[in-house]
Tab-separated table of N, CA and C in Angstrom:
chain	number	residue	atom	x	y	z
A	1	MET	N	127.730	47.087	227.198
A	1	MET	CA	128.296	48.367	227.594
A	1	MET	C	126.973	48.470	227.913
A	2	GLU	N	126.934	49.316	228.905
A	2	GLU	CA	125.944	49.999	230.113
A	2	GLU	C	124.833	50.784	229.909
A	3	ILE	N	123.747	50.747	229.742
A	3	ILE	CA	122.531	51.897	229.687
A	3	ILE	C	122.773	53.101	229.516
A	4	THR	N	123.251	53.686	230.618
A	4	THR	CA	123.724	54.658	230.515
A	4	THR	C	125.554	55.213	229.877
A	5	SER	N	126.061	54.465	228.764
A	5	SER	CA	126.795	54.668	227.480
A	5	SER	C	125.988	54.705	226.772
A	6	LEU	N	125.068	54.245	226.194
A	6	LEU	CA	124.051	54.098	225.406
A	6	LEU	C	123.147	55.096	225.384
A	7	GLN	N	122.617	55.794	226.664
A	7	GLN	CA	121.986	57.399	226.391
A	7	GLN	C	122.839	58.362	226.225
A	8	LYS	N	123.984	58.513	226.867
A	8	LYS	CA	124.543	59.458	226.629
A	8	LYS	C	125.197	59.720	225.073
A	9	GLN	N	125.028	58.449	224.326
A	9	GLN	CA	125.431	58.648	223.134
A	9	GLN	C	124.674	58.772	221.781
A	10	VAL	N	123.413	58.524	222.409
A	10	VAL	CA	121.833	58.789	221.743
A	10	VAL	C	121.426	60.360	222.297
A	11	ASP	N	121.854	60.712	223.348
A	11	ASP	CA	121.551	61.954	223.783
A	11	ASP	C	122.820	63.103	222.950
A	12	GLU	N	124.237	62.576	222.488
A	12	GLU	CA	125.102	63.694	221.725
A	12	GLU	C	124.913	63.113	219.848
A	13	TRP	N	124.159	61.953	220.074
A	13	TRP	CA	123.836	62.341	218.205
A	13	TRP	C	122.687	63.021	217.909
A	14	ILE	N	121.412	62.741	218.802
A	14	ILE	CA	120.687	63.714	218.586
A	14	ILE	C	121.041	65.685	218.802
A	15	GLU	N	121.856	66.133	219.993
A	15	GLU	CA	123.102	67.110	220.005
A	15	GLU	C	123.087	67.417	218.379
A	16	LYS	N	124.148	66.263	218.311
A	16	LYS	CA	125.128	66.614	216.599
A	16	LYS	C	124.314	66.300	215.578
A	17	VAL	N	123.227	65.621	215.436
A	17	VAL	CA	122.668	65.584	213.989
A	17	VAL	C	121.434	65.625	214.117
A	18	GLY	N	120.425	64.964	215.332
A	18	GLY	CA	118.878	65.302	215.323
A	18	GLY	C	118.045	66.733	215.524
A	19	VAL	N	118.644	67.481	215.475
A	19	VAL	CA	118.913	69.202	216.316
A	19	VAL	C	118.093	68.754	217.447
A	20	ARG	N	116.851	68.312	217.528
A	20	ARG	CA	116.208	68.639	219.076
A	20	ARG	C	115.997	67.000	219.255
A	21	TYR	N	115.273	66.418	220.504
A	21	TYR	CA	114.151	65.342	220.412
A	21	TYR	C	113.295	66.119	220.017
A	22	PHE	N	112.390	64.908	219.325
A	22	PHE	CA	110.369	64.934	218.826
A	22	PHE	C	110.550	64.752	220.565
A	23	ASN	N	108.646	65.571	220.445
A	23	ASN	CA	108.436	65.420	221.950
A	23	ASN	C	107.519	64.019	222.229
A	24	GLU	N	107.820	63.821	223.522
A	24	GLU	CA	107.121	62.545	224.169
A	24	GLU	C	106.290	62.158	223.424
A	25	LEU	N	105.191	62.668	222.744
A	25	LEU	CA	104.413	61.947	221.936
A	25	LEU	C	104.520	61.427	220.713
A	26	THR	N	105.230	62.419	219.790
A	26	THR	CA	105.343	61.755	218.984
A	26	THR	C	106.522	60.476	218.740
A	27	ASN	N	107.327	60.457	219.674
A	27	ASN	CA	108.271	59.297	220.137
A	27	ASN	C	107.849	58.221	220.872
A	28	MET	N	106.333	58.314	221.260
A	28	MET	CA	106.192	57.554	222.009
A	28	MET	C	104.973	56.864	220.782
A	29	ALA	N	104.233	57.627	219.813
A	29	ALA	CA	104.149	56.746	218.364
A	29	ALA	C	105.156	56.283	217.622
A	30	MET	N	106.363	56.771	217.594
A	30	MET	CA	107.534	56.059	216.537
A	30	MET	C	107.557	54.966	217.517
A	31	LEU	N	107.747	55.086	218.733
A	31	LEU	CA	107.947	53.195	219.535
A	31	LEU	C	107.498	52.293	218.946
A	32	THR	N	105.277	52.609	218.841
A	32	THR	CA	105.089	51.974	218.538
A	32	THR	C	105.023	51.292	216.938
A	33	GLU	N	105.404	52.580	216.366
A	33	GLU	CA	105.570	51.523	215.032
A	33	GLU	C	106.717	51.021	215.227
A	34	GLU	N	107.713	51.199	215.335
A	34	GLU	CA	109.043	50.442	215.661
A	34	GLU	C	109.075	48.551	216.195
A	35	VAL	N	107.291	49.024	216.805
A	35	VAL	CA	107.461	47.436	217.591
A	35	VAL	C	106.601	47.081	216.582
A	36	GLY	N	105.677	47.265	215.663
A	36	GLY	CA	104.976	46.822	215.081
A	36	GLY	C	105.746	45.993	213.325
A	37	GLU	N	106.540	47.028	213.839
A	37	GLU	CA	108.079	46.768	212.497
A	37	GLU	C	108.255	45.497	212.973
A	38	VAL	N	108.541	45.153	214.326
A	38	VAL	CA	109.319	43.877	214.855
A	38	VAL	C	108.723	43.114	214.632
A	39	ALA	N	107.173	43.182	215.284
A	39	ALA	CA	105.701	42.592	215.099
A	39	ALA	C	105.569	41.394	214.221
A	40	ARG	N	106.000	42.232	213.252
A	40	ARG	CA	105.499	42.027	211.564
A	40	ARG	C	107.049	41.023	211.173
A	41	ILE	N	107.992	41.372	211.333
A	41	ILE	CA	108.880	40.113	211.003
A	41	ILE	C	109.293	38.639	211.943
A	42	ILE	N	108.348	39.265	213.309
A	42	ILE	CA	108.464	37.814	214.303
A	42	ILE	C	107.254	37.110	213.964
A	43	ALA	N	105.962	37.301	213.278
A	43	ALA	CA	105.190	36.906	212.863
A	43	ALA	C	105.503	36.425	211.531
A	44	ARG	N	106.165	36.871	210.987
A	44	ARG	CA	105.566	36.405	209.258
A	44	ARG	C	106.987	35.143	209.072
A	45	ARG	N	108.331	35.621	209.910
A	45	ARG	CA	109.811	34.562	210.035
A	45	ARG	C	109.103	33.178	211.094
A	46	TYR	N	109.253	33.646	212.991
A	46	TYR	CA	108.991	32.749	213.370
A	46	TYR	C	107.309	32.588	213.496
A	47	GLY	N	106.610	33.174	212.857
A	47	GLY	CA	104.952	32.610	212.581
A	47	GLY	C	104.356	31.871	212.020
A	48	GLU	N	103.091	31.871	212.128
A	48	GLU	CA	102.676	31.349	210.835
A	48	GLU	C	101.744	31.898	209.906
A	49	GLN	N	102.201	32.905	209.714
A	49	GLN	CA	101.612	34.141	208.850
A	49	GLN	C	102.989	33.927	207.680
A	50	SER	N	102.532	33.870	206.285
A	50	SER	CA	103.608	33.380	205.101
A	50	SER	C	104.613	35.013	204.807
A	51	GLU	N	105.828	35.083	204.188
A	51	GLU	CA	106.321	35.894	204.612
A	51	GLU	C	106.036	36.694	203.331
A	52	LYS	N	106.101	37.829	202.768
A	52	LYS	CA	105.889	38.355	201.781
A	52	LYS	C	107.457	38.470	201.301
A	53	GLU	N	107.751	38.356	199.637
A	53	GLU	CA	108.731	38.385	199.922
A	53	GLU	C	109.649	40.064	199.505
A	54	ASN	N	109.042	40.950	200.098
A	54	ASN	CA	110.174	42.192	200.307
A	54	ASN	C	110.378	42.231	201.458
A	55	ASP	N	109.883	41.478	202.527
A	55	ASP	CA	110.061	41.414	203.877
A	55	ASP	C	110.933	40.486	204.183
A	56	LYS	N	111.275	39.559	203.330
A	56	LYS	CA	112.553	38.637	203.648
A	56	LYS	C	113.420	39.369	203.529
A	57	THR	N	113.652	40.506	203.506
A	57	THR	CA	115.395	41.166	203.468
A	57	THR	C	115.439	42.465	204.517
A	58	LYS	N	114.252	42.555	205.580
A	58	LYS	CA	113.748	43.210	206.974
A	58	LYS	C	115.278	42.435	207.710
A	59	ASP	N	115.395	43.368	208.621
A	59	ASP	CA	116.359	43.059	209.278
A	59	ASP	C	116.212	43.181	210.648
A	60	LEU	N	115.659	42.151	211.320
A	60	LEU	CA	115.419	42.030	212.671
A	60	LEU	C	115.851	42.711	213.904
A	61	GLY	N	117.704	42.700	213.631
A	61	GLY	CA	118.223	43.678	214.545
A	61	GLY	C	118.760	44.536	214.604
A	62	GLU	N	117.958	44.644	213.081
A	62	GLU	CA	117.975	46.634	213.142
A	62	GLU	C	116.588	47.096	213.721
A	63	GLU	N	116.094	46.577	213.247
A	63	GLU	CA	114.471	46.755	213.836
A	63	GLU	C	114.470	46.551	215.650
A	64	LEU	N	115.426	45.960	216.117
A	64	LEU	CA	114.958	46.003	217.204
A	64	LEU	C	115.751	47.193	218.132
A	65	ALA	N	116.848	47.450	217.247
A	65	ALA	CA	117.684	48.327	217.259
A	65	ALA	C	117.080	50.122	217.461
A	66	ASP	N	116.159	49.858	216.355
A	66	ASP	CA	115.029	51.614	216.041
A	66	ASP	C	114.571	51.488	217.412
A	67	VAL	N	114.420	49.972	218.264
A	67	VAL	CA	113.278	50.511	219.262
A	67	VAL	C	113.470	50.795	220.179
A	68	LEU	N	115.280	50.191	220.824
A	68	LEU	CA	116.227	51.042	221.609
A	68	LEU	C	116.667	51.869	221.450
A	69	PHE	N	116.987	52.363	220.616
A	69	PHE	CA	116.799	54.039	219.750
A	69	PHE	C	115.826	54.847	220.711
A	70	VAL	N	114.694	54.606	220.206
A	70	VAL	CA	113.684	55.563	220.781
A	70	VAL	C	113.185	55.531	222.112
A	71	THR	N	113.244	54.326	222.972
A	71	THR	CA	112.929	53.912	223.936
A	71	THR	C	114.319	54.690	224.607
A	72	LEU	N	115.192	54.660	224.404
A	72	LEU	CA	116.468	55.656	225.193
A	72	LEU	C	115.901	56.691	224.718
A	73	CYS	N	115.624	57.879	223.640
A	73	CYS	CA	115.461	59.066	223.583
A	73	CYS	C	114.286	59.522	224.749
A	74	LEU	N	113.199	58.434	224.495
A	74	LEU	CA	111.754	58.614	225.128
A	74	LEU	C	112.775	58.475	227.080
A	75	ALA	N	113.741	58.192	227.387
A	75	ALA	CA	114.003	57.955	228.546
A	75	ALA	C	115.153	59.305	229.050
A	76	ASN	N	115.702	60.196	227.901
A	76	ASN	CA	116.750	60.728	228.701
A	76	ASN	C	115.790	61.751	228.652
A	77	GLN	N	114.667	62.135	227.040
A	77	GLN	CA	113.683	63.736	227.912
A	77	GLN	C	112.918	63.362	228.601
A	78	THR	N	112.655	62.516	229.604
A	78	THR	CA	112.266	62.517	230.904
A	78	THR	C	112.899	62.052	232.074
A	79	GLY	N	113.754	62.389	231.816
A	79	GLY	CA	114.639	62.031	232.945
A	79	GLY	C	115.127	60.926	233.949
A	80	ILE	N	114.734	59.780	232.550
A	80	ILE	CA	114.916	58.402	233.451
A	80	ILE	C	116.550	57.998	233.610
A	81	ASP	N	116.604	57.545	234.075
A	81	ASP	CA	117.822	57.013	234.283
A	81	ASP	C	117.943	55.718	234.185
A	82	LEU	N	118.261	55.242	232.193
A	82	LEU	CA	117.321	53.460	232.373
A	82	LEU	C	118.014	52.667	232.961
A	83	GLN	N	119.623	52.797	233.630
A	83	GLN	CA	120.236	52.097	233.806
A	83	GLN	C	119.716	51.609	235.409
A	84	LYS	N	120.034	52.433	235.702
A	84	LYS	CA	119.203	52.466	237.687
A	84	LYS	C	118.126	51.935	237.290
A	85	SER	N	117.079	51.549	236.686
A	85	SER	CA	115.672	51.367	236.061
A	85	SER	C	115.608	49.800	236.133
A	86	PHE	N	116.438	49.440	235.211
A	86	PHE	CA	116.441	48.539	234.554
A	86	PHE	C	117.419	47.436	235.778
A	87	ASP	N	118.439	47.275	236.563
A	87	ASP	CA	118.806	46.943	237.676
A	87	ASP	C	117.838	46.892	238.529
A	88	HIS	N	116.769	47.576	238.844
A	88	HIS	CA	115.649	47.507	239.846
A	88	HIS	C	114.971	47.002	239.409
A	89	LYS	N	114.650	46.481	238.262
A	89	LYS	CA	113.468	45.956	237.683
A	89	LYS	C	114.233	44.159	237.876
A	90	MET	N	115.201	44.488	237.459
A	90	MET	CA	116.474	42.620	237.390
A	90	MET	C	115.711	42.305	239.102
A	91	LYS	N	116.159	43.154	239.635
A	91	LYS	CA	116.109	42.799	241.115
A	91	LYS	C	114.852	42.235	241.572
A	92	ILE	N	114.067	43.115	240.932
A	92	ILE	CA	112.023	42.215	241.263
A	92	ILE	C	112.173	41.390	240.590
A	93	LYS	N	112.477	41.116	239.481
A	93	LYS	CA	112.051	39.542	239.049
A	93	LYS	C	112.971	38.895	239.310
A	94	THR	N	114.088	39.021	239.771
A	94	THR	CA	114.856	37.843	240.476
A	94	THR	C	114.417	37.230	241.449
A	95	GLN	N	113.736	38.084	242.241
A	95	GLN	CA	112.722	37.571	243.962
A	95	GLN	C	111.671	37.349	243.648
A	96	ARG	N	111.047	38.032	242.818
A	96	ARG	CA	109.786	37.426	242.736
A	96	ARG	C	109.287	35.919	241.460
A	97	ASP	N	110.698	35.840	240.967
A	97	ASP	CA	110.416	34.753	239.991
A	97	ASP	C	111.204	33.815	240.022
A	98	ALA	N	111.664	33.534	241.178
A	98	ALA	CA	113.202	32.927	242.200
A	98	ALA	C	112.399	31.371	241.584
A	99	GLU	N	111.747	31.100	242.214
A	99	GLU	CA	111.164	29.408	241.895
A	99	GLU	C	110.127	29.411	240.872
A	100	ARG	N	109.288	30.561	239.913
A	100	ARG	CA	107.948	30.225	239.243
A	100	ARG	C	108.535	29.400	238.153
A	101	HIS	N	109.622	30.105	237.712
A	101	HIS	CA	109.404	29.229	236.005
A	101	HIS	C	110.579	28.078	236.450
A	102	LYS	N	111.074	27.462	237.295
A	102	LYS	CA	111.673	26.722	237.584
A	102	LYS	C	110.512	24.979	238.306
A	103	ASN	N	109.455	25.788	237.975
A	103	ASN	CA	108.602	25.371	239.173
A	103	ASN	C	107.503	24.881	237.728
A	104	ASN	N	107.697	25.487	236.928
A	104	ASN	CA	106.515	25.203	235.811
A	104	ASN	C	106.586	24.415	234.735
A	105	ILE	N	105.924	23.734	234.558
A	105	ILE	CA	105.561	22.118	233.561
A	105	ILE	C	105.775	22.827	232.131
A	106	LYS	N	105.556	23.797	231.978
A	106	LYS	CA	105.172	24.153	230.586
A	106	LYS	C	106.783	24.304	229.748
A	107	LEU	N	107.589	24.327	230.919
A	107	LEU	CA	108.908	24.339	230.590
A	107	LEU	C	109.553	23.737	230.324
A	108	LYS	N	109.785	22.679	230.721
A	108	LYS	CA	110.619	21.270	231.000
A	108	LYS	C	109.991	20.915	229.732
């Protein structure tokens, strides 16, 4: 699915269910909160911190989806075509990193 479709889906959801977008500052705070929840799961499940019993039921995919949802909200409300921006970023990364990672001895 294209990012453009996801942006449209989020916009339609906001219109039908969400009443309106939260303002950009609120959404930025929410994005930070959601990223923190992802970090908590990663640190405990894959990192060195011990996982608390109530954290074991947390769904990493659901938390990543929350990050994506709020990111799509921010893109919509600020007029960003995220598909276009993503495609451009991939082109830049591909050109910039064409040999960089292949030559990184740490990755072998």
